[in-house]
Amino acid sequence: QLIEHVIDQMNLDKCRHALVGNHVIRGISGGEMKRLALAVALLAAEARAMFIDEPTSGLDSSMASDVMSALQRLQHEDGRTIILTIHQPSIDIYKAFDKLMLLSGGHLVFFGGANNSLEFFSTQGFAYEAGVNIAEYLIDCISSESTVEYYANSQLCEENKKEVKELSAIVHAVDA
């Protein structure tokens, strides 16, 4: 039952009986290969949190979208926490993010709802031009050294610290 559930979650039913393939034998597509790797990880351990590095790299936009849809299903259906690193996502992939953490030079410059990032940086004077990929806009914003200090002194940073403190107290109470 678990295998069938994971096959369904990862949208792998159509390649259920296909060879994976290698450099000699043509097999499943790159997107199916990424989803298969995630499926194997899911079956190996029923982790409540998953840390995934670059699940869309090397894929065309359609395959990348399929991988992100599968990850969203995992998050919504199973309540898993999924933390991804993605460099320069397309607008469709960006829209799949619930929360966003941006770093510049190893320093946190934004952590909050992905939908709030545009407003956060526009209040710093970074004008957003309609039609520009928001990921590219954010990359331009975080390249400015002022964003580190701005975030550190922002209301958003204070709210995040308060939330971390509250969650830590709950964890310590449960552990006691």
PDB file of N, CA and C in Angstrom, residues 111 151 154-170:
ATOM      1  N   PHE A 111      13.084  36.094   5.359  1.00  0.00           N
ATOM      2  CA  PHE A 111      12.432  34.836   5.674  1.00  0.00           C
ATOM      3  C   PHE A 111      10.975  35.152   5.956  1.00  0.00           C
ATOM      4  N   TYR A 151      17.044  43.729   6.833  1.00  0.00           N
ATOM      5  CA  TYR A 151      16.301  42.603   7.403  1.00  0.00           C
ATOM      6  C   TYR A 151      16.557  42.501   8.901  1.00  0.00           C
ATOM      7  N   SER A 154      14.408  44.792  10.765  1.00  0.00           N
ATOM      8  CA  SER A 154      13.009  44.859  10.309  1.00  0.00           C
ATOM      9  C   SER A 154      12.033  44.235  11.303  1.00  0.00           C
ATOM     10  N   GLN A 155      10.794  44.618  11.157  1.00  0.00           N
ATOM     11  CA  GLN A 155       9.705  44.033  11.943  1.00  0.00           C
ATOM     12  C   GLN A 155       9.566  42.545  11.623  1.00  0.00           C
ATOM     13  N   LEU A 156       9.788  42.185  10.377  1.00  0.00           N
ATOM     14  CA  LEU A 156       9.715  40.787   9.961  1.00  0.00           C
ATOM     15  C   LEU A 156      10.725  39.947  10.738  1.00  0.00           C
ATOM     16  N   CYS A 157      11.943  40.435  10.884  1.00  0.00           N
ATOM     17  CA  CYS A 157      12.972  39.725  11.637  1.00  0.00           C
ATOM     18  C   CYS A 157      12.535  39.547  13.090  1.00  0.00           C
ATOM     19  N   GLU A 158      11.984  40.582  13.684  1.00  0.00           N
ATOM     20  CA  GLU A 158      11.507  40.498  15.074  1.00  0.00           C
ATOM     21  C   GLU A 158      10.389  39.468  15.209  1.00  0.00           C
ATOM     22  N   GLU A 159       9.460  39.463  14.264  1.00  0.00           N
ATOM     23  CA  GLU A 159       8.367  38.484  14.281  1.00  0.00           C
ATOM     24  C   GLU A 159       8.905  37.054  14.147  1.00  0.00           C
ATOM     25  N   ASN A 160       9.896  36.868  13.277  1.00  0.00           N
ATOM     26  CA  ASN A 160      10.497  35.546  13.102  1.00  0.00           C
ATOM     27  C   ASN A 160      11.198  35.088  14.374  1.00  0.00           C
ATOM     28  N   LYS A 161      11.934  35.992  15.028  1.00  0.00           N
ATOM     29  CA  LYS A 161      12.614  35.645  16.287  1.00  0.00           C
ATOM     30  C   LYS A 161      11.604  35.260  17.361  1.00  0.00           C
ATOM     31  N   LYS A 162      10.501  35.995  17.429  1.00  0.00           N
ATOM     32  CA  LYS A 162       9.464  35.695  18.414  1.00  0.00           C
ATOM     33  C   LYS A 162       8.860  34.310  18.151  1.00  0.00           C
ATOM     34  N   GLU A 163       8.595  34.004  16.877  1.00  0.00           N
ATOM     35  CA  GLU A 163       8.021  32.711  16.533  1.00  0.00           C
ATOM     36  C   GLU A 163       8.980  31.564  16.871  1.00  0.00           C
ATOM     37  N   VAL A 164      10.259  31.762  16.592  1.00  0.00           N
ATOM     38  CA  VAL A 164      11.260  30.744  16.914  1.00  0.00           C
ATOM     39  C   VAL A 164      11.308  30.524  18.424  1.00  0.00           C
ATOM     40  N   LYS A 165      11.252  31.589  19.178  1.00  0.00           N
ATOM     41  CA  LYS A 165      11.278  31.493  20.646  1.00  0.00           C
ATOM     42  C   LYS A 165      10.062  30.717  21.158  1.00  0.00           C
ATOM     43  N   GLU A 166       8.895  31.016  20.599  1.00  0.00           N
ATOM     44  CA  GLU A 166       7.670  30.319  21.010  1.00  0.00           C
ATOM     45  C   GLU A 166       7.730  28.834  20.649  1.00  0.00           C
ATOM     46  N   LEU A 167       8.192  28.521  19.456  1.00  0.00           N
ATOM     47  CA  LEU A 167       8.297  27.131  19.035  1.00  0.00           C
ATOM     48  C   LEU A 167       9.334  26.363  19.860  1.00  0.00           C
ATOM     49  N   SER A 168      10.418  27.041  20.205  1.00  0.00           N
ATOM     50  CA  SER A 168      11.446  26.418  21.046  1.00  0.00           C
ATOM     51  C   SER A 168      10.887  26.088  22.423  1.00  0.00           C
ATOM     52  N   ALA A 169      10.065  26.973  22.964  1.00  0.00           N
ATOM     53  CA  ALA A 169       9.465  26.729  24.281  1.00  0.00           C
ATOM     54  C   ALA A 169       8.543  25.516  24.225  1.00  0.00           C
ATOM     55  N   ILE A 170       7.807  25.361  23.132  1.00  0.00           N
ATOM     56  CA  ILE A 170       6.917  24.214  22.986  1.00  0.00           C
ATOM     57  C   ILE A 170       7.724  22.920  22.905  1.00  0.00           C
TER      58      ILE A 170
END
